[in-house]
mmCIF file of C-alpha atoms in Angstrom:
data_model
loop_
_atom_site.group_PDB
_atom_site.id
_atom_site.type_symbol
_atom_site.label_atom_id
_atom_site.label_comp_id
_atom_site.label_asym_id
_atom_site.label_seq_id
_atom_site.Cartn_x
_atom_site.Cartn_y
_atom_site.Cartn_z
ATOM 1 C CA UNK Z 1 -205.779 -77.712 206.083
ATOM 2 C CA UNK Z 2 -207.918 -75.059 204.664
ATOM 3 C CA UNK Z 3 -205.579 -72.501 205.893
ATOM 4 C CA UNK Z 4 -202.657 -74.271 204.277
ATOM 5 C CA UNK Z 5 -204.452 -74.365 200.980
ATOM 6 C CA UNK Z 6 -205.322 -70.730 201.241
ATOM 7 C CA UNK Z 7 -201.721 -69.836 202.038
ATOM 8 C CA UNK Z 8 -200.603 -71.956 199.138
ATOM 9 C CA UNK Z 9 -203.054 -70.153 196.845
ATOM 10 C CA UNK Z 10 -201.778 -66.770 198.063
ATOM 11 C CA UNK Z 11 -198.234 -67.869 197.447
ATOM 12 C CA UNK Z 12 -199.125 -68.978 193.952
ATOM 13 C CA UNK Z 13 -200.953 -65.761 193.304
ATOM 14 C CA UNK Z 14 -197.995 -63.777 194.624
ATOM 15 C CA UNK Z 15 -195.589 -65.733 192.431
ATOM 16 C CA UNK Z 16 -197.484 -64.968 189.206
ATOM 17 C CA UNK Z 17 -195.787 -61.596 188.687
ATOM 18 C CA UNK Z 18 -192.412 -63.276 189.362
ATOM 19 C CA UNK Z 19 -193.194 -66.003 186.839
ATOM 20 C CA UNK Z 20 -194.296 -63.365 184.315
ATOM 21 C CA UNK Z 21 -191.127 -61.356 184.945
ATOM 22 C CA UNK Z 22 -189.050 -64.491 184.681
ATOM 23 C CA UNK Z 23 -190.753 -65.402 181.352
ATOM 24 C CA UNK Z 24 -190.207 -61.850 180.066
ATOM 25 C CA UNK Z 25 -186.597 -61.967 181.191
ATOM 26 C CA UNK Z 26 -186.140 -65.302 179.406
ATOM 27 C CA UNK Z 27 -187.728 -63.910 176.197
ATOM 28 C CA UNK Z 28 -185.558 -60.781 176.298
ATOM 29 C CA UNK Z 29 -182.457 -62.845 177.041
ATOM 30 C CA UNK Z 30 -183.250 -65.157 174.130
ATOM 31 C CA UNK Z 31 -183.976 -62.301 171.736
ATOM 32 C CA UNK Z 32 -181.176 -59.952 172.780
ATOM 33 C CA UNK Z 33 -178.324 -62.234 173.851
ATOM 34 C CA UNK Z 34 -178.833 -65.905 173.083
ATOM 35 C CA UNK Z 35 -179.932 -65.793 169.400
ATOM 36 C CA UNK Z 36 -177.284 -63.262 168.288
ATOM 37 C CA UNK Z 37 -174.680 -65.209 170.243
ATOM 38 C CA UNK Z 38 -175.758 -68.474 168.580
ATOM 39 C CA UNK Z 39 -175.688 -66.768 165.172
ATOM 40 C CA UNK Z 40 -172.161 -65.406 165.781
ATOM 41 C CA UNK Z 41 -170.981 -68.784 167.031
ATOM 42 C CA UNK Z 42 -172.497 -70.541 163.993
ATOM 43 C CA UNK Z 43 -170.914 -67.996 161.686
ATOM 44 C CA UNK Z 44 -167.568 -68.457 163.429
ATOM 45 C CA UNK Z 45 -167.889 -72.241 163.182
ATOM 46 C CA UNK Z 46 -168.739 -71.950 159.468
ATOM 47 C CA UNK Z 47 -165.782 -69.670 158.860
ATOM 48 C CA UNK Z 48 -163.465 -71.940 160.819
ATOM 49 C CA UNK Z 49 -164.715 -75.059 159.071
ATOM 50 C CA UNK Z 50 -164.575 -73.197 155.764
ATOM 51 C CA UNK Z 51 -161.001 -72.199 156.442
ATOM 52 C CA UNK Z 52 -160.173 -75.777 157.397
ATOM 53 C CA UNK Z 53 -161.840 -77.072 154.228
ATOM 54 C CA UNK Z 54 -160.049 -74.434 152.175
ATOM 55 C CA UNK Z 55 -156.723 -75.383 153.727
ATOM 56 C CA UNK Z 56 -157.443 -79.065 153.052
ATOM 57 C CA UNK Z 57 -158.266 -78.206 149.445
ATOM 58 C CA UNK Z 58 -155.068 -76.146 149.197
ATOM 59 C CA UNK Z 59 -153.056 -79.019 150.656
ATOM 60 C CA UNK Z 60 -154.643 -81.452 148.195
ATOM 61 C CA UNK Z 61 -153.904 -79.087 145.295
ATOM 62 C CA UNK Z 62 -150.317 -78.672 146.478
ATOM 63 C CA UNK Z 63 -149.924 -82.445 146.725
ATOM 64 C CA UNK Z 64 -151.348 -82.821 143.212
ATOM 65 C CA UNK Z 65 -148.917 -80.200 141.876
ATOM 66 C CA UNK Z 66 -146.062 -81.921 143.717
ATOM 67 C CA UNK Z 67 -147.025 -85.289 142.236
ATOM 68 C CA UNK Z 68 -147.255 -83.723 138.769
ATOM 69 C CA UNK Z 69 -143.866 -82.045 139.236
ATOM 70 C CA UNK Z 70 -142.312 -85.320 140.380
ATOM 71 C CA UNK Z 71 -143.835 -87.127 137.386
ATOM 72 C CA UNK Z 72 -142.470 -84.525 134.973
ATOM 73 C CA UNK Z 73 -139.104 -84.740 136.728
ATOM 74 C CA UNK Z 74 -139.072 -88.531 136.296
ATOM 75 C CA UNK Z 75 -140.022 -88.131 132.630
ATOM 76 C CA UNK Z 76 -137.276 -85.542 132.107
ATOM 77 C CA UNK Z 77 -134.721 -87.819 133.782
ATOM 78 C CA UNK Z 78 -135.848 -90.742 131.621
ATOM 79 C CA UNK Z 79 -135.553 -88.597 128.495
ATOM 80 C CA UNK Z 80 -132.110 -87.431 129.608
ATOM 81 C CA UNK Z 81 -130.958 -90.999 130.237
ATOM 82 C CA UNK Z 82 -132.390 -92.059 126.881
ATOM 83 C CA UNK Z 83 -130.554 -89.226 125.118
ATOM 84 C CA UNK Z 84 -127.330 -90.106 126.934
ATOM 85 C CA UNK Z 85 -127.743 -93.746 125.946
ATOM 86 C CA UNK Z 86 -128.358 -92.735 122.325
ATOM 87 C CA UNK Z 87 -125.216 -90.556 122.348
ATOM 88 C CA UNK Z 88 -123.244 -93.374 123.935
ATOM 89 C CA UNK Z 89 -124.488 -95.829 121.318
ATOM 90 C CA UNK Z 90 -123.644 -93.350 118.550
ATOM 91 C CA UNK Z 91 -120.156 -92.869 120.008
ATOM 92 C CA UNK Z 92 -119.672 -96.637 120.223
ATOM 93 C CA UNK Z 93 -120.850 -97.027 116.635
ATOM 94 C CA UNK Z 94 -118.528 -94.242 115.471
ATOM 95 C CA UNK Z 95 -115.666 -95.871 117.345
ATOM 96 C CA UNK Z 96 -116.486 -99.270 115.851
ATOM 97 C CA UNK Z 97 -116.603 -97.713 112.376
ATOM 98 C CA UNK Z 98 -113.257 -95.971 112.943
ATOM 99 C CA UNK Z 99 -111.721 -99.237 114.175
ATOM 100 C CA UNK Z 100 -113.091 -101.068 111.125
ATOM 101 C CA UNK Z 101 -111.682 -98.406 108.779
ATOM 102 C CA UNK Z 102 -108.325 -98.477 110.570
ATOM 103 C CA UNK Z 103 -108.302 -102.283 110.476
ATOM 104 C CA UNK Z 104 -109.123 -102.210 106.740
ATOM 105 C CA UNK Z 105 -106.360 -99.691 106.055
ATOM 106 C CA UNK Z 106 -103.901 -101.703 108.112
ATOM 107 C CA UNK Z 107 -104.882 -104.842 106.203
ATOM 108 C CA UNK Z 108 -104.352 -102.993 102.900
ATOM 109 C CA UNK Z 109 -100.955 -101.764 104.105
ATOM 110 C CA UNK Z 110 -100.010 -105.293 105.183
ATOM 111 C CA UNK Z 111 -101.072 -106.645 101.773
ATOM 112 C CA UNK Z 112 -99.152 -103.881 100.003
ATOM 113 C CA UNK Z 113 -96.091 -104.551 102.141
ATOM 114 C CA UNK Z 114 -96.374 -108.307 101.382
ATOM 115 C CA UNK Z 115 -96.532 -107.526 97.650
ATOM 116 C CA UNK Z 116 -93.527 -105.209 97.921
ATOM 117 C CA UNK Z 117 -91.595 -107.831 99.885
ATOM 118 C CA UNK Z 118 -92.546 -110.481 97.328
ATOM 119 C CA UNK Z 119 -91.314 -108.212 94.491
ATOM 120 C CA UNK Z 120 -88.108 -107.506 96.396
ATOM 121 C CA UNK Z 121 -87.681 -111.234 97.030
ATOM 122 C CA UNK Z 122 -88.194 -112.058 93.350
ATOM 123 C CA UNK Z 123 -85.787 -109.301 92.324
ATOM 124 C CA UNK Z 124 -83.253 -110.532 94.865
ATOM 125 C CA UNK Z 125 -83.681 -114.130 93.659
ATOM 126 C CA UNK Z 126 -83.246 -113.029 90.057
ATOM 127 C CA UNK Z 127 -80.155 -111.033 91.005
ATOM 128 C CA UNK Z 128 -78.783 -113.912 93.076
ATOM 129 C CA UNK Z 129 -79.403 -116.367 90.247
ATOM 130 C CA UNK Z 130 -77.516 -114.076 87.876
ATOM 131 C CA UNK Z 131 -74.665 -113.705 90.349
ATOM 132 C CA UNK Z 132 -74.728 -117.450 91.079
ATOM 133 C CA UNK Z 133 -74.460 -118.165 87.348
ATOM 134 C CA UNK Z 134 -71.615 -115.661 87.005
ATOM 135 C CA UNK Z 135 -69.834 -117.120 90.037
ATOM 136 C CA UNK Z 136 -70.370 -120.650 88.751
ATOM 137 C CA UNK Z 137 -68.916 -119.634 85.405
ATOM 138 C CA UNK Z 138 -65.977 -117.979 87.130
ATOM 139 C CA UNK Z 139 -65.429 -121.043 89.303
ATOM 140 C CA UNK Z 140 -65.585 -123.346 86.292
ATOM 141 C CA UNK Z 141 -63.214 -121.086 84.382
ATOM 142 C CA UNK Z 142 -60.730 -120.965 87.230
ATOM 143 C CA UNK Z 143 -60.983 -124.663 87.874
ATOM 144 C CA UNK Z 144 -60.539 -125.459 84.212
ATOM 145 C CA UNK Z 145 -57.825 -122.889 83.672
ATOM 146 C CA UNK Z 146 -54.338 -124.308 83.534
ATOM 147 C CA UNK Z 147 -52.503 -123.935 86.754
ATOM 148 C CA UNK Z 148 -49.650 -121.862 85.551
ATOM 149 C CA UNK Z 149 -51.552 -119.665 83.210
ATOM 150 C CA UNK Z 150 -52.062 -116.837 85.299
ATOM 151 C CA UNK Z 151 -54.042 -115.413 87.927
#
């Protein structure tokens, strides 16, 4: 067993330079390759995440502008409809006023025509009464006139 322990000790003693070389290799690898690689990867991740965040912010800003545009569009449409309604109401009012004026003028013309007809009727009645009196007088004269006296 002594021999085994001695061989084991020699093996351990012979492996010390290998362990030291392995530790040095690990330190060099860490310093030369691993840390710069980690730094580059972290920087890349930050840039990628930054770009993603920037694109999300841009998308949010675009959505906000779109919402604002749609709101202004709705407001403009509402104003347009309101203006159209006001013009329509004004046109209806103008039409109603014109109809009222025309109706008033027609009523005045009807009244004037009634007055003229009434005057014509009175004049015709007066003329007819005069003619009726003249005819009655003529009839009475002819009836009362002797038969052979002449025609």
